[in-house]
Amino acid sequence: MQEALMEPIHYIKQLFPKLIALRRYLHQHPEIGFEEYNTNKFINKILSSLNEIEIIPQVANTGVIAKINVNKHYKTLAFRADIDALPIQDKKEVTYKSLYEGFSHSCGHDVHTTILLGTILTLIKYKNQLRCNLIFIFQPAEEGPGGAKPILEFIQPDQIDMILGLHVLPHLPTGYIAASEGLAMGASSKININLCGEARHIAESVHDENLIYLSSELLILLKNAEKTFKETHKDFLFSIGTINGGYYYNTTADEITMTGTIRSFSHQTNKSFFEYIKNNIANSHLKTLIPKINIDFENMYPPLYNDNEAIQLIKASASKVLGTKNIVPAWKVLGADDFSFYTEKIKGGYFWLGTHKYGEIAYDLHSPYFDVDENCIFYGTLVLSQIALDYF
């Protein structure tokens, strides 16, 4: 592998103010999955100003793919950045807070996008030092319903030798990365529960007919089922994320909907829990009190496995520019990412990028107060650029 090249490091330092501006624009203009139209235009505008790059401006509706073709006999390395935001209000008070009411980049995909753009800007300048072909995937809809699948339908996975991705991590210090071989992230499944009854004036109803009260009893049943299931399944979680229902303060609801997620390290375990709660509901007193209960299950993302060779490449390259002490093991988590669809077909590696500035509060991913130490953009761009320069 090449030693860390000082010229690219200096170039990224010069580029850094521009990258901050790019990130802040994206942060102010968050768009959710498959609706990233402005984000798509923004990425294309930057890429179209460059020479020696092939651009596919619209893939999977709002995605973008860029290529640096060096030599047809070289291996091909791909990088992926997700570009979508979340339907979460931005509550932090900064000059670059979201301009879109009810939407924010509270999972850091604006940072991922900026880092990938910074990597392209750097590697175009140092193309003569590359010993591989490069593909850059700006992917929509990671948060759902999943943009990796339609991207995979477009690209040719058998012509990509390795694919890499990163994600910001708010509790890891800036300047650090975390990476480990093997199982990295969990399998996610979605559950939908629909309760149906009859809307009545509150004066004409009784407690046992009120779906709001009955739904609260169902929540207790589900929580108890989760607790019992965990006794025999170590790495597992279940949570209800939304509850909706009712029309007016003095009228009982005729419908309640709930959505939630099941997480483990296999879809088989998720399916087993779904069947378990179905049986619990069927054998409970709620079955006789609620006129109609529908419960549906959908597998979302498979577990994510990191290839040994890919992780060794990440660690070796990152050590050159960050120092060995700043490379730490990653722990497997029950979060999920549709990057796992790529690693089912392509040798791949996924690592965490530290974003925490010492002395400041580290808000979790998906928090309405989430933000990053923007110096992480410099380090992320530096690591990806070094990986590309090392790969052959």
mmCIF file of C-alpha atoms in Angstrom:
data_model
loop_
_atom_site.group_PDB
_atom_site.id
_atom_site.type_symbol
_atom_site.label_atom_id
_atom_site.label_comp_id
_atom_site.label_asym_id
_atom_site.label_seq_id
_atom_site.Cartn_x
_atom_site.Cartn_y
_atom_site.Cartn_z
ATOM 1 C CA MET A 1 0.000 0.000 0.000
ATOM 2 C CA GLN A 2 1.092 3.569 -0.617
ATOM 3 C CA GLU A 3 2.146 5.702 2.316
ATOM 4 C CA ALA A 4 -0.189 8.575 3.104
ATOM 5 C CA LEU A 5 0.341 11.149 0.372
ATOM 6 C CA MET A 6 0.831 14.638 1.747
ATOM 7 C CA GLU A 7 -0.394 16.473 -1.324
ATOM 8 C CA PRO A 8 -3.973 15.077 -1.068
ATOM 9 C CA ILE A 9 -4.015 15.850 2.659
ATOM 10 C CA HIS A 10 -3.098 19.472 1.980
ATOM 11 C CA TYR A 11 -5.637 19.646 -0.834
ATOM 12 C CA ILE A 12 -8.440 18.374 1.411
ATOM 13 C CA LYS A 13 -7.477 21.010 3.984
ATOM 14 C CA GLN A 14 -7.834 23.675 1.298
ATOM 15 C CA LEU A 15 -11.130 22.109 0.193
ATOM 16 C CA PHE A 16 -12.526 21.954 3.723
ATOM 17 C CA PRO A 17 -14.296 25.368 3.822
ATOM 18 C CA LYS A 18 -16.094 24.487 0.581
ATOM 19 C CA LEU A 19 -17.157 21.129 2.031
ATOM 20 C CA ILE A 20 -18.568 22.847 5.125
ATOM 21 C CA ALA A 21 -20.647 25.102 2.850
ATOM 22 C CA LEU A 22 -21.888 22.086 0.869
ATOM 23 C CA ARG A 23 -22.874 20.253 4.024
ATOM 24 C CA ARG A 24 -24.727 23.227 5.459
ATOM 25 C CA TYR A 25 -26.707 23.700 2.257
ATOM 26 C CA LEU A 26 -27.739 20.035 2.328
ATOM 27 C CA HIS A 27 -28.539 20.289 6.033
ATOM 28 C CA GLN A 28 -30.873 23.210 5.377
ATOM 29 C CA HIS A 29 -32.657 21.392 2.543
ATOM 30 C CA PRO A 30 -33.512 17.884 3.818
ATOM 31 C CA GLU A 31 -35.629 15.595 1.637
ATOM 32 C CA ILE A 32 -37.064 12.182 2.500
ATOM 33 C CA GLY A 33 -36.699 8.939 0.562
ATOM 34 C CA PHE A 34 -37.311 9.046 -3.205
ATOM 35 C CA GLU A 35 -38.192 12.734 -2.902
ATOM 36 C CA GLU A 36 -34.602 14.025 -2.935
ATOM 37 C CA TYR A 37 -35.146 16.055 -6.126
ATOM 38 C CA ASN A 38 -33.310 19.172 -5.016
ATOM 39 C CA THR A 39 -30.530 17.058 -3.510
ATOM 40 C CA ASN A 40 -30.188 15.254 -6.835
ATOM 41 C CA LYS A 41 -29.872 18.571 -8.707
ATOM 42 C CA PHE A 42 -27.352 19.846 -6.180
ATOM 43 C CA ILE A 43 -25.129 16.766 -6.534
ATOM 44 C CA ASN A 44 -25.371 16.844 -10.329
ATOM 45 C CA LYS A 45 -24.476 20.539 -10.432
ATOM 46 C CA ILE A 46 -21.235 19.878 -8.564
ATOM 47 C CA LEU A 47 -20.333 16.765 -10.566
ATOM 48 C CA SER A 48 -21.092 18.376 -13.927
ATOM 49 C CA SER A 49 -18.410 21.002 -13.263
ATOM 50 C CA LEU A 50 -15.714 18.302 -13.212
ATOM 51 C CA ASN A 51 -13.688 16.807 -16.035
ATOM 52 C CA GLU A 52 -12.765 13.144 -16.473
ATOM 53 C CA ILE A 53 -15.824 11.835 -14.693
ATOM 54 C CA GLU A 54 -18.791 9.845 -16.000
ATOM 55 C CA ILE A 55 -22.135 10.843 -14.526
ATOM 56 C CA ILE A 56 -25.420 8.943 -14.492
ATOM 57 C CA PRO A 57 -27.648 11.800 -13.289
ATOM 58 C CA GLN A 58 -30.781 9.900 -12.321
ATOM 59 C CA VAL A 59 -30.844 6.360 -10.938
ATOM 60 C CA ALA A 60 -33.567 4.862 -8.752
ATOM 61 C CA ASN A 61 -35.614 8.040 -9.280
ATOM 62 C CA THR A 62 -33.451 10.472 -7.286
ATOM 63 C CA GLY A 63 -30.084 8.743 -6.973
ATOM 64 C CA VAL A 64 -26.869 9.659 -8.783
ATOM 65 C CA ILE A 65 -23.917 7.526 -9.846
ATOM 66 C CA ALA A 66 -20.495 8.908 -10.783
ATOM 67 C CA LYS A 67 -17.524 6.983 -12.166
ATOM 68 C CA ILE A 68 -13.810 7.611 -12.472
ATOM 69 C CA ASN A 69 -12.586 5.215 -15.135
ATOM 70 C CA VAL A 70 -8.827 4.661 -14.961
ATOM 71 C CA ASN A 71 -8.013 1.389 -16.723
ATOM 72 C CA LYS A 72 -10.383 -1.356 -17.871
ATOM 73 C CA HIS A 73 -7.939 -3.978 -16.573
ATOM 74 C CA TYR A 74 -7.982 -2.568 -13.026
ATOM 75 C CA LYS A 75 -10.292 -3.677 -10.236
ATOM 76 C CA THR A 76 -13.356 -1.564 -9.420
ATOM 77 C CA LEU A 77 -14.014 -0.089 -5.998
ATOM 78 C CA ALA A 78 -17.391 1.453 -5.128
ATOM 79 C CA PHE A 79 -18.333 3.904 -2.382
ATOM 80 C CA ARG A 80 -21.915 4.490 -1.285
ATOM 81 C CA ALA A 81 -23.423 7.507 0.497
ATOM 82 C CA ASP A 82 -27.100 7.744 1.441
ATOM 83 C CA ILE A 83 -28.676 11.131 0.681
ATOM 84 C CA ASP A 84 -32.129 11.091 2.316
ATOM 85 C CA ALA A 85 -33.388 12.844 5.433
ATOM 86 C CA LEU A 86 -36.047 12.069 8.044
ATOM 87 C CA PRO A 87 -39.526 13.429 8.864
ATOM 88 C CA ILE A 88 -38.215 14.811 12.170
ATOM 89 C CA GLN A 89 -38.390 18.452 13.227
ATOM 90 C CA ASP A 90 -34.994 20.176 13.520
ATOM 91 C CA LYS A 91 -35.050 21.697 17.021
ATOM 92 C CA LYS A 92 -31.450 22.831 17.382
ATOM 93 C CA GLU A 93 -30.649 26.528 17.150
ATOM 94 C CA VAL A 94 -27.912 26.925 14.547
ATOM 95 C CA THR A 95 -27.593 29.188 11.519
ATOM 96 C CA TYR A 96 -27.827 26.185 9.193
ATOM 97 C CA LYS A 97 -30.883 24.491 10.737
ATOM 98 C CA SER A 98 -33.435 22.922 8.412
ATOM 99 C CA LEU A 99 -35.545 25.314 6.378
ATOM 100 C CA TYR A 100 -38.194 22.626 5.842
ATOM 101 C CA GLU A 101 -40.753 22.348 8.624
ATOM 102 C CA GLY A 102 -40.934 18.808 9.987
ATOM 103 C CA PHE A 103 -37.859 17.479 8.163
ATOM 104 C CA SER A 104 -34.191 17.238 9.112
ATOM 105 C CA HIS A 105 -30.910 15.492 8.428
ATOM 106 C CA SER A 106 -30.974 13.975 11.906
ATOM 107 C CA CYS A 107 -29.115 10.844 10.793
ATOM 108 C CA GLY A 108 -26.163 12.594 9.191
ATOM 109 C CA HIS A 109 -26.757 11.663 5.562
ATOM 110 C CA ASP A 110 -25.894 15.234 4.604
ATOM 111 C CA VAL A 111 -22.447 14.533 6.038
ATOM 112 C CA HIS A 112 -22.155 11.233 4.146
ATOM 113 C CA THR A 113 -23.076 12.995 0.888
ATOM 114 C CA THR A 114 -20.595 15.810 1.509
ATOM 115 C CA ILE A 115 -17.785 13.368 2.289
ATOM 116 C CA LEU A 116 -18.405 11.455 -0.934
ATOM 117 C CA LEU A 117 -18.425 14.698 -2.940
ATOM 118 C CA GLY A 118 -15.196 15.730 -1.226
ATOM 119 C CA THR A 119 -13.658 12.360 -2.072
ATOM 120 C CA ILE A 120 -14.568 12.763 -5.743
ATOM 121 C CA LEU A 121 -13.155 16.304 -5.851
ATOM 122 C CA THR A 122 -9.925 15.012 -4.320
ATOM 123 C CA LEU A 123 -9.497 11.902 -6.456
ATOM 124 C CA ILE A 124 -10.198 13.730 -9.712
ATOM 125 C CA LYS A 125 -7.209 15.925 -8.892
ATOM 126 C CA TYR A 126 -5.011 12.896 -8.130
ATOM 127 C CA LYS A 127 -6.401 10.538 -10.768
ATOM 128 C CA ASN A 128 -2.895 9.747 -12.056
ATOM 129 C CA GLN A 129 -2.122 8.082 -8.707
ATOM 130 C CA LEU A 130 -5.128 5.735 -8.818
ATOM 131 C CA ARG A 131 -4.707 2.015 -9.455
ATOM 132 C CA CYS A 132 -8.391 1.153 -9.561
ATOM 133 C CA ASN A 133 -11.618 2.267 -11.199
ATOM 134 C CA LEU A 134 -14.080 4.023 -8.920
ATOM 135 C CA ILE A 135 -17.864 4.130 -8.660
ATOM 136 C CA PHE A 136 -19.590 6.625 -6.359
ATOM 137 C CA ILE A 137 -23.198 5.849 -5.444
ATOM 138 C CA PHE A 138 -25.422 8.613 -4.062
ATOM 139 C CA GLN A 139 -28.311 6.480 -2.881
ATOM 140 C CA PRO A 140 -31.835 7.623 -2.038
ATOM 141 C CA ALA A 141 -34.213 6.270 0.593
ATOM 142 C CA GLU A 142 -31.969 4.423 3.036
ATOM 143 C CA GLU A 143 -34.372 5.341 5.840
ATOM 144 C CA GLY A 144 -37.135 3.637 3.891
ATOM 145 C CA PRO A 145 -38.498 2.098 1.873
ATOM 146 C CA GLY A 146 -34.934 1.263 0.777
ATOM 147 C CA GLY A 147 -32.969 2.633 -2.161
ATOM 148 C CA ALA A 148 -30.253 -0.018 -2.339
ATOM 149 C CA LYS A 149 -32.415 -2.553 -4.173
ATOM 150 C CA PRO A 150 -33.277 -0.343 -7.173
ATOM 151 C CA ILE A 151 -29.631 0.786 -7.336
ATOM 152 C CA LEU A 152 -28.544 -2.860 -7.470
ATOM 153 C CA GLU A 153 -30.999 -3.454 -10.298
ATOM 154 C CA PHE A 154 -29.233 -0.753 -12.282
ATOM 155 C CA ILE A 155 -25.562 -1.423 -11.579
ATOM 156 C CA GLN A 156 -23.793 -4.711 -12.353
ATOM 157 C CA PRO A 157 -22.692 -6.130 -8.984
ATOM 158 C CA ASP A 158 -20.498 -8.799 -10.591
ATOM 159 C CA GLN A 159 -18.362 -6.043 -12.123
ATOM 160 C CA ILE A 160 -17.641 -4.406 -8.754
ATOM 161 C CA ASP A 161 -14.837 -5.969 -6.729
ATOM 162 C CA MET A 162 -15.542 -4.213 -3.444
ATOM 163 C CA ILE A 163 -18.024 -1.706 -2.000
ATOM 164 C CA LEU A 164 -17.552 0.458 1.091
ATOM 165 C CA GLY A 165 -19.818 2.659 3.164
ATOM 166 C CA LEU A 166 -19.598 4.731 6.327
ATOM 167 C CA HIS A 167 -21.932 6.189 8.908
ATOM 168 C CA VAL A 168 -21.472 8.983 11.402
ATOM 169 C CA LEU A 169 -21.414 7.940 15.075
ATOM 170 C CA PRO A 170 -22.209 10.691 17.615
ATOM 171 C CA HIS A 171 -20.580 9.058 20.658
ATOM 172 C CA LEU A 172 -17.236 8.336 18.952
ATOM 173 C CA PRO A 173 -14.724 11.218 19.069
ATOM 174 C CA THR A 174 -13.949 13.140 15.901
ATOM 175 C CA GLY A 175 -10.820 11.790 14.228
ATOM 176 C CA TYR A 176 -11.636 8.178 15.140
ATOM 177 C CA ILE A 177 -13.227 5.376 13.152
ATOM 178 C CA ALA A 178 -14.676 2.062 14.362
ATOM 179 C CA ALA A 179 -14.573 -1.059 12.206
ATOM 180 C CA SER A 180 -14.742 -4.828 12.705
ATOM 181 C CA GLU A 181 -15.053 -7.929 10.556
ATOM 182 C CA GLY A 182 -18.154 -10.120 10.549
ATOM 183 C CA LEU A 183 -21.658 -9.355 11.749
ATOM 184 C CA ALA A 184 -22.066 -5.593 12.050
ATOM 185 C CA MET A 185 -25.772 -4.676 12.035
ATOM 186 C CA GLY A 186 -29.104 -6.348 12.597
ATOM 187 C CA ALA A 187 -32.008 -7.528 10.492
ATOM 188 C CA SER A 188 -34.992 -5.185 10.610
ATOM 189 C CA SER A 189 -38.659 -5.979 10.146
ATOM 190 C CA LYS A 190 -41.709 -3.744 10.243
ATOM 191 C CA ILE A 191 -44.971 -4.482 11.986
ATOM 192 C CA ASN A 192 -48.338 -2.823 11.284
ATOM 193 C CA ILE A 193 -51.291 -3.200 13.666
ATOM 194 C CA ASN A 194 -54.765 -1.974 12.792
ATOM 195 C CA LEU A 195 -57.634 -1.930 15.309
ATOM 196 C CA CYS A 196 -61.164 -1.322 14.018
ATOM 197 C CA GLY A 197 -64.305 -0.484 15.997
ATOM 198 C CA GLU A 198 -67.208 1.960 15.871
ATOM 199 C CA ALA A 199 -67.140 5.734 16.333
ATOM 200 C CA ARG A 200 -69.671 7.002 18.857
ATOM 201 C CA HIS A 201 -70.393 10.091 20.914
ATOM 202 C CA ILE A 202 -68.479 9.691 24.156
ATOM 203 C CA ALA A 203 -71.738 9.870 26.157
ATOM 204 C CA GLU A 204 -73.067 6.787 24.345
ATOM 205 C CA SER A 205 -69.977 4.625 24.724
ATOM 206 C CA VAL A 206 -68.621 2.459 27.518
ATOM 207 C CA HIS A 207 -65.008 1.897 28.551
ATOM 208 C CA ASP A 208 -64.806 -1.565 26.959
ATOM 209 C CA GLU A 209 -65.733 -0.112 23.546
ATOM 210 C CA ASN A 210 -63.152 2.693 23.509
ATOM 211 C CA LEU A 211 -60.331 1.762 21.137
ATOM 212 C CA ILE A 212 -57.986 4.305 22.719
ATOM 213 C CA TYR A 213 -58.183 2.533 26.083
ATOM 214 C CA LEU A 214 -58.056 -0.898 24.445
ATOM 215 C CA SER A 215 -54.979 0.073 22.446
ATOM 216 C CA SER A 216 -53.200 0.954 25.701
ATOM 217 C CA GLU A 217 -53.993 -2.529 26.995
ATOM 218 C CA LEU A 218 -52.602 -3.966 23.773
ATOM 219 C CA LEU A 219 -49.367 -2.020 24.305
ATOM 220 C CA ILE A 220 -48.980 -3.619 27.741
ATOM 221 C CA LEU A 221 -49.585 -7.050 26.206
ATOM 222 C CA LEU A 222 -46.924 -6.391 23.555
ATOM 223 C CA LYS A 223 -44.413 -5.163 26.145
ATOM 224 C CA ASN A 224 -44.938 -8.268 28.261
ATOM 225 C CA ALA A 225 -44.581 -10.472 25.181
ATOM 226 C CA GLU A 226 -41.275 -8.779 24.341
ATOM 227 C CA LYS A 227 -40.014 -9.337 27.892
ATOM 228 C CA THR A 228 -40.889 -13.046 27.793
ATOM 229 C CA PHE A 229 -39.428 -13.535 24.301
ATOM 230 C CA LYS A 230 -36.140 -11.948 25.379
ATOM 231 C CA GLU A 231 -35.688 -14.677 27.991
ATOM 232 C CA THR A 232 -34.782 -17.090 25.189
ATOM 233 C CA HIS A 233 -33.488 -14.625 22.553
ATOM 234 C CA LYS A 234 -30.485 -12.562 23.698
ATOM 235 C CA ASP A 235 -29.969 -10.067 20.862
ATOM 236 C CA PHE A 236 -33.464 -8.803 20.203
ATOM 237 C CA LEU A 237 -35.644 -5.726 20.517
ATOM 238 C CA PHE A 238 -39.175 -4.640 19.672
ATOM 239 C CA SER A 239 -40.633 -1.170 19.771
ATOM 240 C CA ILE A 240 -43.780 0.632 18.689
ATOM 241 C CA GLY A 241 -42.872 3.870 16.913
ATOM 242 C CA THR A 242 -46.240 5.395 15.975
ATOM 243 C CA ILE A 243 -49.835 5.326 17.200
ATOM 244 C CA ASN A 244 -52.581 7.191 15.379
ATOM 245 C CA GLY A 245 -56.335 7.375 15.795
ATOM 246 C CA GLY A 246 -59.377 9.399 16.689
ATOM 247 C CA TYR A 247 -61.140 12.372 15.106
ATOM 248 C CA TYR A 248 -62.474 14.593 17.861
ATOM 249 C CA TYR A 249 -62.201 15.085 21.611
ATOM 250 C CA ASN A 250 -65.759 13.881 22.358
ATOM 251 C CA THR A 251 -65.937 10.969 19.904
ATOM 252 C CA THR A 252 -64.506 7.478 20.286
ATOM 253 C CA ALA A 253 -62.087 6.356 17.605
ATOM 254 C CA ASP A 254 -63.250 3.831 15.030
ATOM 255 C CA GLU A 255 -59.690 2.992 14.009
ATOM 256 C CA ILE A 256 -56.265 2.905 15.659
ATOM 257 C CA THR A 257 -53.083 2.183 13.728
ATOM 258 C CA MET A 258 -49.712 1.307 15.204
ATOM 259 C CA THR A 259 -46.388 0.743 13.498
ATOM 260 C CA GLY A 260 -43.251 -0.661 15.007
ATOM 261 C CA THR A 261 -39.997 -2.461 14.372
ATOM 262 C CA ILE A 262 -38.563 -5.838 15.277
ATOM 263 C CA ARG A 263 -34.766 -6.149 15.387
ATOM 264 C CA SER A 264 -32.481 -9.132 15.820
ATOM 265 C CA PHE A 265 -29.598 -10.652 13.923
ATOM 266 C CA SER A 266 -31.813 -12.852 11.722
ATOM 267 C CA HIS A 267 -35.103 -12.461 9.907
ATOM 268 C CA GLN A 268 -36.081 -15.893 11.239
ATOM 269 C CA THR A 269 -36.010 -14.561 14.813
ATOM 270 C CA ASN A 270 -38.070 -11.537 13.773
ATOM 271 C CA LYS A 271 -40.672 -13.764 12.148
ATOM 272 C CA SER A 272 -40.793 -15.973 15.250
ATOM 273 C CA PHE A 273 -41.600 -12.969 17.438
ATOM 274 C CA PHE A 274 -44.305 -11.841 15.019
ATOM 275 C CA GLU A 275 -45.982 -15.264 15.281
ATOM 276 C CA TYR A 276 -45.549 -15.168 19.043
ATOM 277 C CA ILE A 277 -47.392 -11.867 19.470
ATOM 278 C CA LYS A 278 -50.098 -12.943 17.019
ATOM 279 C CA ASN A 279 -50.787 -15.941 19.254
ATOM 280 C CA ASN A 280 -50.701 -13.765 22.366
ATOM 281 C CA ILE A 281 -53.298 -11.406 20.897
ATOM 282 C CA ALA A 282 -55.479 -14.272 19.619
ATOM 283 C CA ASN A 283 -55.585 -15.810 23.108
ATOM 284 C CA SER A 284 -56.167 -12.559 25.019
ATOM 285 C CA HIS A 285 -59.367 -10.890 26.228
ATOM 286 C CA LEU A 286 -58.758 -8.129 23.642
ATOM 287 C CA LYS A 287 -59.770 -10.481 20.860
ATOM 288 C CA THR A 288 -63.363 -10.394 22.122
ATOM 289 C CA LEU A 289 -63.420 -6.660 22.939
ATOM 290 C CA ILE A 290 -61.965 -5.301 19.690
ATOM 291 C CA PRO A 291 -64.210 -6.036 16.675
ATOM 292 C CA LYS A 292 -61.321 -6.380 14.229
ATOM 293 C CA ILE A 293 -57.564 -6.692 14.669
ATOM 294 C CA ASN A 294 -55.231 -6.864 11.676
ATOM 295 C CA ILE A 295 -51.507 -7.401 12.166
ATOM 296 C CA ASP A 296 -49.028 -7.457 9.287
ATOM 297 C CA PHE A 297 -45.318 -8.221 9.079
ATOM 298 C CA GLU A 298 -42.717 -7.134 6.526
ATOM 299 C CA ASN A 299 -39.003 -7.902 6.398
ATOM 300 C CA MET A 300 -37.056 -4.727 5.676
ATOM 301 C CA TYR A 301 -33.249 -5.013 5.688
ATOM 302 C CA PRO A 302 -31.137 -8.170 6.133
ATOM 303 C CA PRO A 303 -28.261 -8.336 8.642
ATOM 304 C CA LEU A 304 -25.049 -6.629 7.526
ATOM 305 C CA TYR A 305 -21.825 -8.652 7.353
ATOM 306 C CA ASN A 306 -18.409 -7.033 6.891
ATOM 307 C CA ASP A 307 -15.904 -8.838 4.693
ATOM 308 C CA ASN A 308 -12.485 -9.406 6.298
ATOM 309 C CA GLU A 309 -10.504 -8.067 3.331
ATOM 310 C CA ALA A 310 -12.649 -4.930 3.113
ATOM 311 C CA ILE A 311 -12.238 -4.159 6.828
ATOM 312 C CA GLN A 312 -8.485 -4.760 6.680
ATOM 313 C CA LEU A 313 -8.257 -2.278 3.805
ATOM 314 C CA ILE A 314 -10.260 0.327 5.760
ATOM 315 C CA LYS A 315 -8.142 -0.115 8.889
ATOM 316 C CA ALA A 316 -4.816 -0.042 7.046
ATOM 317 C CA SER A 317 -5.657 3.078 5.031
ATOM 318 C CA ALA A 318 -7.239 4.888 7.976
ATOM 319 C CA SER A 319 -4.202 4.120 10.158
ATOM 320 C CA LYS A 320 -1.990 6.046 7.734
ATOM 321 C CA VAL A 321 -3.982 9.257 7.998
ATOM 322 C CA LEU A 322 -5.525 9.026 11.487
ATOM 323 C CA GLY A 323 -2.963 6.951 13.369
ATOM 324 C CA THR A 324 -3.364 3.389 14.622
ATOM 325 C CA LYS A 325 -4.653 4.460 18.058
ATOM 326 C CA ASN A 326 -7.624 6.187 16.396
ATOM 327 C CA ILE A 327 -8.864 2.921 14.836
ATOM 328 C CA VAL A 328 -11.068 1.099 17.343
ATOM 329 C CA PRO A 329 -13.214 -2.052 17.154
ATOM 330 C CA ALA A 330 -16.867 -1.641 16.238
ATOM 331 C CA TRP A 331 -19.565 -3.395 18.219
ATOM 332 C CA LYS A 332 -22.434 -5.112 16.471
ATOM 333 C CA VAL A 333 -25.652 -3.155 16.804
ATOM 334 C CA LEU A 334 -29.353 -3.742 16.252
ATOM 335 C CA GLY A 335 -29.547 -0.726 13.996
ATOM 336 C CA ALA A 336 -30.087 -1.581 10.348
ATOM 337 C CA ASP A 337 -28.926 -0.162 7.034
ATOM 338 C CA ASP A 338 -29.847 -1.229 3.513
ATOM 339 C CA PHE A 339 -26.122 -1.245 2.716
ATOM 340 C CA SER A 340 -26.601 -4.899 3.698
ATOM 341 C CA PHE A 341 -28.238 -5.538 0.306
ATOM 342 C CA TYR A 342 -24.957 -4.574 -1.378
ATOM 343 C CA THR A 343 -22.891 -6.855 0.846
ATOM 344 C CA GLU A 344 -25.142 -9.795 -0.039
ATOM 345 C CA LYS A 345 -23.862 -9.502 -3.617
ATOM 346 C CA ILE A 346 -20.503 -7.666 -3.366
ATOM 347 C CA LYS A 347 -17.529 -7.983 -1.032
ATOM 348 C CA GLY A 348 -18.128 -5.064 1.295
ATOM 349 C CA GLY A 349 -17.174 -3.120 4.395
ATOM 350 C CA TYR A 350 -19.053 -0.611 6.558
ATOM 351 C CA PHE A 351 -17.448 1.513 9.232
ATOM 352 C CA TRP A 352 -18.341 4.212 11.743
ATOM 353 C CA LEU A 353 -16.971 7.748 11.630
ATOM 354 C CA GLY A 354 -16.610 9.655 14.897
ATOM 355 C CA THR A 355 -18.384 13.031 15.085
ATOM 356 C CA HIS A 356 -18.222 13.955 18.777
ATOM 357 C CA LYS A 357 -16.456 17.131 19.849
ATOM 358 C CA TYR A 358 -15.020 16.923 23.355
ATOM 359 C CA GLY A 359 -17.042 18.880 25.890
ATOM 360 C CA GLU A 360 -20.244 19.038 23.845
ATOM 361 C CA ILE A 361 -23.438 17.013 24.204
ATOM 362 C CA ALA A 362 -23.584 14.039 21.833
ATOM 363 C CA TYR A 363 -27.203 13.738 20.757
ATOM 364 C CA ASP A 364 -28.208 10.356 19.353
ATOM 365 C CA LEU A 365 -28.978 9.636 15.722
ATOM 366 C CA HIS A 366 -32.601 10.550 14.922
ATOM 367 C CA SER A 367 -32.698 13.120 17.713
ATOM 368 C CA PRO A 368 -34.235 16.483 16.703
ATOM 369 C CA TYR A 369 -31.082 18.040 18.216
ATOM 370 C CA PHE A 370 -28.605 15.831 16.342
ATOM 371 C CA ASP A 371 -25.569 17.576 14.873
ATOM 372 C CA VAL A 372 -21.917 16.762 14.185
ATOM 373 C CA ASP A 373 -18.502 18.246 14.746
ATOM 374 C CA GLU A 374 -17.946 19.310 11.145
ATOM 375 C CA ASN A 375 -14.258 18.426 11.358
ATOM 376 C CA CYS A 376 -15.463 14.848 10.810
ATOM 377 C CA ILE A 377 -16.007 15.808 7.148
ATOM 378 C CA PHE A 378 -12.287 16.428 6.751
ATOM 379 C CA TYR A 379 -11.403 13.072 8.345
ATOM 380 C CA GLY A 380 -14.058 11.155 6.403
ATOM 381 C CA THR A 381 -12.884 12.600 3.095
ATOM 382 C CA LEU A 382 -9.278 11.889 4.055
ATOM 383 C CA VAL A 383 -9.984 8.228 4.898
ATOM 384 C CA LEU A 384 -12.028 7.495 1.766
ATOM 385 C CA SER A 385 -9.445 9.192 -0.451
ATOM 386 C CA GLN A 386 -6.612 7.195 1.101
ATOM 387 C CA ILE A 387 -8.575 3.945 0.682
ATOM 388 C CA ALA A 388 -9.069 4.694 -3.027
ATOM 389 C CA LEU A 389 -5.383 5.507 -3.465
ATOM 390 C CA ASP A 390 -4.398 2.254 -1.715
ATOM 391 C CA TYR A 391 -6.782 -0.135 -3.463
ATOM 392 C CA PHE A 392 -5.556 -2.147 -6.437
#
